[in-house]
mmCIF file of C-alpha atoms in Angstrom:
data_model
loop_
_atom_site.group_PDB
_atom_site.id
_atom_site.type_symbol
_atom_site.label_atom_id
_atom_site.label_comp_id
_atom_site.label_asym_id
_atom_site.label_seq_id
_atom_site.Cartn_x
_atom_site.Cartn_y
_atom_site.Cartn_z
ATOM 1 C CA ILE A 1 -39.127 -46.134 15.418
ATOM 2 C CA GLY A 2 -41.422 -44.202 13.128
ATOM 3 C CA ASP A 3 -42.531 -44.001 9.548
ATOM 4 C CA SER A 4 -42.766 -41.106 7.094
ATOM 5 C CA SER A 5 -46.213 -40.095 8.349
ATOM 6 C CA GLY A 6 -44.872 -39.409 11.834
ATOM 7 C CA LEU A 7 -46.586 -42.462 13.293
ATOM 8 C CA LEU A 8 -44.704 -44.392 15.921
ATOM 9 C CA VAL A 9 -44.204 -48.056 15.032
ATOM 10 C CA THR A 10 -43.846 -50.200 18.144
ATOM 11 C CA TRP A 11 -42.152 -53.601 17.977
ATOM 12 C CA ASN A 12 -44.372 -55.755 20.216
ATOM 13 C CA SER A 13 -42.952 -59.187 19.599
ATOM 14 C CA PRO A 14 -41.657 -61.972 21.803
ATOM 15 C CA PHE A 15 -38.682 -62.285 19.424
ATOM 16 C CA SER A 16 -35.418 -60.455 20.017
ATOM 17 C CA VAL A 17 -33.965 -58.410 17.183
ATOM 18 C CA ARG A 18 -30.620 -59.697 15.865
ATOM 19 C CA GLU A 19 -30.038 -57.168 13.080
ATOM 20 C CA MET A 20 -31.688 -54.157 11.445
ATOM 21 C CA ASP A 21 -31.112 -51.890 8.462
ATOM 22 C CA ALA A 22 -32.876 -48.871 6.971
ATOM 23 C CA LEU A 23 -32.587 -46.472 4.038
ATOM 24 C CA GLU A 24 -34.874 -43.980 2.273
ATOM 25 C CA GLY A 25 -38.020 -44.706 4.297
ATOM 26 C CA THR A 26 -37.743 -48.514 4.381
ATOM 27 C CA PHE A 27 -36.871 -50.329 7.612
ATOM 28 C CA CYS A 28 -36.168 -54.056 8.039
ATOM 29 C CA LEU A 29 -35.064 -56.290 10.873
ATOM 30 C CA VAL A 30 -34.107 -59.928 11.361
ATOM 31 C CA THR A 31 -35.167 -61.603 14.602
ATOM 32 C CA GLU A 32 -33.225 -64.173 16.609
ATOM 33 C CA THR A 33 -35.674 -66.733 15.157
ATOM 34 C CA ASN A 34 -34.608 -65.752 11.592
ATOM 35 C CA GLN A 35 -37.779 -63.885 10.648
ATOM 36 C CA LEU A 36 -37.385 -60.915 8.292
ATOM 37 C CA TRP A 37 -39.849 -58.106 9.054
ATOM 38 C CA CYS A 38 -40.047 -54.841 7.081
ATOM 39 C CA TRP A 39 -42.181 -51.711 6.962
ATOM 40 C CA GLY A 40 -42.267 -48.218 5.504
ATOM 41 C CA ASP A 41 -41.863 -47.310 1.842
ATOM 42 C CA ASN A 42 -42.998 -50.076 -0.518
ATOM 43 C CA GLY A 43 -43.422 -47.953 -3.633
ATOM 44 C CA SER A 44 -41.077 -50.211 -5.607
ATOM 45 C CA GLY A 45 -42.226 -53.500 -4.067
ATOM 46 C CA GLN A 46 -39.072 -53.676 -1.955
ATOM 47 C CA LEU A 47 -40.981 -55.272 0.917
ATOM 48 C CA GLY A 48 -41.988 -58.158 -1.336
ATOM 49 C CA SER A 49 -45.646 -57.158 -1.131
ATOM 50 C CA ALA A 50 -47.820 -55.593 -3.806
ATOM 51 C CA ASN A 51 -50.493 -54.677 -1.260
ATOM 52 C CA ALA A 52 -49.590 -51.079 -0.427
ATOM 53 C CA LEU A 53 -47.271 -48.227 -1.287
ATOM 54 C CA VAL A 54 -46.579 -47.761 2.429
ATOM 55 C CA GLU A 55 -46.756 -50.396 5.145
ATOM 56 C CA HIS A 56 -47.352 -48.665 8.484
ATOM 57 C CA GLN A 57 -46.879 -51.846 10.499
ATOM 58 C CA PRO A 58 -44.233 -54.577 10.198
ATOM 59 C CA ILE A 59 -45.006 -57.319 7.650
ATOM 60 C CA LEU A 60 -43.330 -60.716 7.526
ATOM 61 C CA VAL A 61 -41.184 -60.861 4.374
ATOM 62 C CA ASP A 62 -39.472 -64.217 4.988
ATOM 63 C CA SER A 63 -39.577 -66.713 7.845
ATOM 64 C CA GLY A 64 -36.016 -67.861 7.177
ATOM 65 C CA ALA A 65 -33.488 -65.047 6.826
ATOM 66 C CA ARG A 66 -29.910 -64.747 8.074
ATOM 67 C CA HIS A 67 -29.071 -61.110 7.195
ATOM 68 C CA VAL A 68 -30.682 -58.116 5.428
ATOM 69 C CA GLY A 69 -29.507 -55.119 3.376
ATOM 70 C CA VAL A 70 -31.835 -52.208 2.562
ATOM 71 C CA GLY A 71 -31.169 -50.076 -0.525
ATOM 72 C CA GLU A 72 -32.956 -47.022 -1.887
ATOM 73 C CA ASN A 73 -35.641 -48.985 -3.758
ATOM 74 C CA HIS A 74 -34.673 -52.581 -3.021
ATOM 75 C CA VAL A 75 -34.219 -54.984 -0.122
ATOM 76 C CA CYS A 76 -31.920 -58.022 -0.307
ATOM 77 C CA HIS A 77 -31.495 -60.772 2.251
ATOM 78 C CA LEU A 78 -29.576 -63.992 2.798
ATOM 79 C CA PRO A 79 -32.104 -66.824 3.187
ATOM 80 C CA LEU A 80 -31.691 -69.891 5.354
ATOM 81 C CA GLY A 81 -31.461 -73.225 3.600
ATOM 82 C CA ASP A 82 -29.661 -72.177 0.436
ATOM 83 C CA MET A 83 -26.354 -70.868 1.730
ATOM 84 C CA ALA A 84 -25.341 -69.558 -1.713
ATOM 85 C CA ALA A 85 -28.505 -67.562 -2.486
ATOM 86 C CA ILE A 86 -29.304 -63.883 -2.095
ATOM 87 C CA ARG A 87 -32.942 -62.817 -2.550
ATOM 88 C CA CYS A 88 -33.862 -59.287 -3.600
ATOM 89 C CA ASN A 89 -37.158 -57.412 -4.031
ATOM 90 C CA GLY A 90 -37.839 -53.983 -5.463
ATOM 91 C CA GLU A 91 -36.982 -51.860 -8.466
ATOM 92 C CA ASP A 92 -34.453 -53.431 -10.813
ATOM 93 C CA VAL A 93 -34.247 -50.694 -13.420
ATOM 94 C CA PRO A 94 -34.570 -47.198 -11.965
ATOM 95 C CA SER A 95 -36.523 -44.736 -14.058
ATOM 96 C CA PRO A 96 -34.533 -42.133 -16.029
ATOM 97 C CA ASP A 97 -36.035 -39.546 -13.654
ATOM 98 C CA ASP A 98 -33.977 -41.091 -10.839
ATOM 99 C CA GLY A 99 -30.771 -40.172 -12.659
ATOM 100 C CA HIS A 100 -29.496 -43.745 -12.419
ATOM 101 C CA PRO A 101 -30.126 -45.498 -15.761
ATOM 102 C CA VAL A 102 -28.791 -48.860 -14.565
ATOM 103 C CA SER A 103 -30.174 -52.351 -14.758
ATOM 104 C CA GLY A 104 -29.250 -55.292 -12.590
ATOM 105 C CA VAL A 105 -29.856 -53.699 -9.191
ATOM 106 C CA LEU A 106 -31.661 -56.855 -8.052
ATOM 107 C CA GLY A 107 -29.396 -59.286 -9.862
ATOM 108 C CA PRO A 108 -29.512 -61.310 -13.071
ATOM 109 C CA ASN A 109 -32.823 -62.276 -14.685
ATOM 110 C CA ALA A 110 -34.967 -60.096 -12.447
ATOM 111 C CA SER A 111 -38.661 -60.756 -12.960
ATOM 112 C CA ALA A 112 -41.660 -59.014 -11.410
ATOM 113 C CA GLY A 113 -39.433 -57.106 -9.008
ATOM 114 C CA GLN A 114 -37.700 -60.210 -7.651
ATOM 115 C CA ALA A 115 -34.364 -61.881 -8.328
ATOM 116 C CA THR A 116 -32.004 -64.408 -6.801
ATOM 117 C CA GLN A 117 -28.255 -63.839 -6.951
ATOM 118 C CA THR A 118 -25.850 -66.724 -6.274
ATOM 119 C CA VAL A 119 -22.329 -66.542 -4.845
ATOM 120 C CA THR A 120 -20.215 -69.157 -3.071
ATOM 121 C CA GLN A 121 -21.242 -68.629 0.563
ATOM 122 C CA PRO A 122 -22.339 -65.094 1.487
ATOM 123 C CA PHE A 123 -22.396 -64.360 5.193
ATOM 124 C CA LEU A 124 -22.891 -60.564 5.400
ATOM 125 C CA ILE A 125 -24.852 -58.221 3.123
ATOM 126 C CA ASP A 126 -25.326 -54.482 2.752
ATOM 127 C CA ALA A 127 -27.071 -52.353 0.147
ATOM 128 C CA GLY A 128 -26.520 -48.841 -1.114
ATOM 129 C CA SER A 129 -28.787 -46.669 -3.206
ATOM 130 C CA TRP A 130 -28.624 -48.770 -6.396
ATOM 131 C CA HIS A 131 -26.104 -51.496 -5.557
ATOM 132 C CA THR A 132 -25.574 -54.365 -3.121
ATOM 133 C CA CYS A 133 -22.443 -56.014 -1.711
ATOM 134 C CA VAL A 134 -21.855 -59.249 0.179
ATOM 135 C CA LEU A 135 -18.939 -60.621 2.102
ATOM 136 C CA ASP A 136 -18.441 -64.071 0.627
ATOM 137 C CA GLU A 137 -16.517 -67.034 1.960
ATOM 138 C CA GLU A 138 -14.714 -69.174 -0.571
ATOM 139 C CA ALA A 139 -11.600 -71.339 -0.364
ATOM 140 C CA GLY A 140 -10.339 -69.830 2.876
ATOM 141 C CA ARG A 141 -10.685 -66.194 1.831
ATOM 142 C CA THR A 142 -13.448 -63.626 2.175
ATOM 143 C CA PRO A 143 -13.818 -61.446 -0.933
ATOM 144 C CA VAL A 144 -16.326 -58.620 -1.188
ATOM 145 C CA LYS A 145 -18.669 -59.112 -4.164
ATOM 146 C CA CYS A 146 -20.964 -56.385 -5.481
ATOM 147 C CA TRP A 147 -23.509 -55.763 -8.254
ATOM 148 C CA GLY A 148 -25.768 -52.980 -9.560
ATOM 149 C CA ASP A 149 -24.932 -49.334 -10.277
ATOM 150 C CA ASN A 150 -21.243 -48.425 -10.528
ATOM 151 C CA SER A 151 -21.495 -44.768 -11.583
ATOM 152 C CA PHE A 152 -19.197 -43.709 -8.711
ATOM 153 C CA GLY A 153 -16.972 -46.813 -8.622
ATOM 154 C CA GLN A 154 -18.902 -48.214 -5.653
ATOM 155 C CA LEU A 155 -18.607 -51.800 -6.941
ATOM 156 C CA GLY A 156 -14.854 -51.561 -6.456
ATOM 157 C CA HIS A 157 -13.831 -53.662 -9.456
ATOM 158 C CA GLY A 158 -11.713 -50.978 -11.104
ATOM 159 C CA VAL A 159 -13.899 -50.204 -14.134
ATOM 160 C CA GLY A 160 -16.938 -47.965 -14.538
ATOM 161 C CA ASP A 161 -19.335 -50.581 -15.874
ATOM 162 C CA ASP A 162 -22.510 -51.533 -14.007
ATOM 163 C CA ALA A 163 -22.793 -55.215 -13.122
ATOM 164 C CA PRO A 164 -26.022 -57.253 -12.918
ATOM 165 C CA THR A 165 -24.159 -60.214 -11.385
ATOM 166 C CA ALA A 166 -21.910 -60.296 -8.332
ATOM 167 C CA ILE A 167 -18.294 -59.550 -9.148
ATOM 168 C CA GLU A 168 -15.316 -59.436 -6.828
ATOM 169 C CA ALA A 169 -14.693 -55.913 -5.645
ATOM 170 C CA THR A 170 -11.423 -56.538 -3.899
ATOM 171 C CA ALA A 171 -9.455 -58.443 -6.552
ATOM 172 C CA GLY A 172 -5.773 -58.162 -5.747
ATOM 173 C CA VAL A 173 -6.407 -56.604 -2.341
ATOM 174 C CA GLY A 174 -5.401 -58.699 0.645
ATOM 175 C CA PHE A 175 -8.309 -58.594 3.078
#
């Protein structure tokens, strides 16, 4: 596994990897012991660290994570302990130069590049360029809920509006 400089990053850890995700130069993994490690592009603070624009070696982001989703300039994960929370780091409002004038990428009330989104009981997460979706579990059903940029209908809620809070993407669809 490498980084944008061509350096090889070696995972020398006694912990087994349970899950990994990557996008646009950022790479994250969750170990079997629930540790979230990330490296690569940190230009938007998506690794949760203000120390460097690029982290060439894995840094510990959270010692209690269940799942991770890596977006273009944000990383979101499902923490242990609070089964309804989703934590996100990174750029909440892309610059107009990015061509995506959307707010709410991280979730409601984002502050200093961090936000916490709450849904009933998320158990899977994935992130796209400027949006994030979770598979939620509520009352015996598992709706998909998404938030962020909806310029291409990627939130799946049937309207073109962006959404800073998680909304059900599959309303009326029997999954």
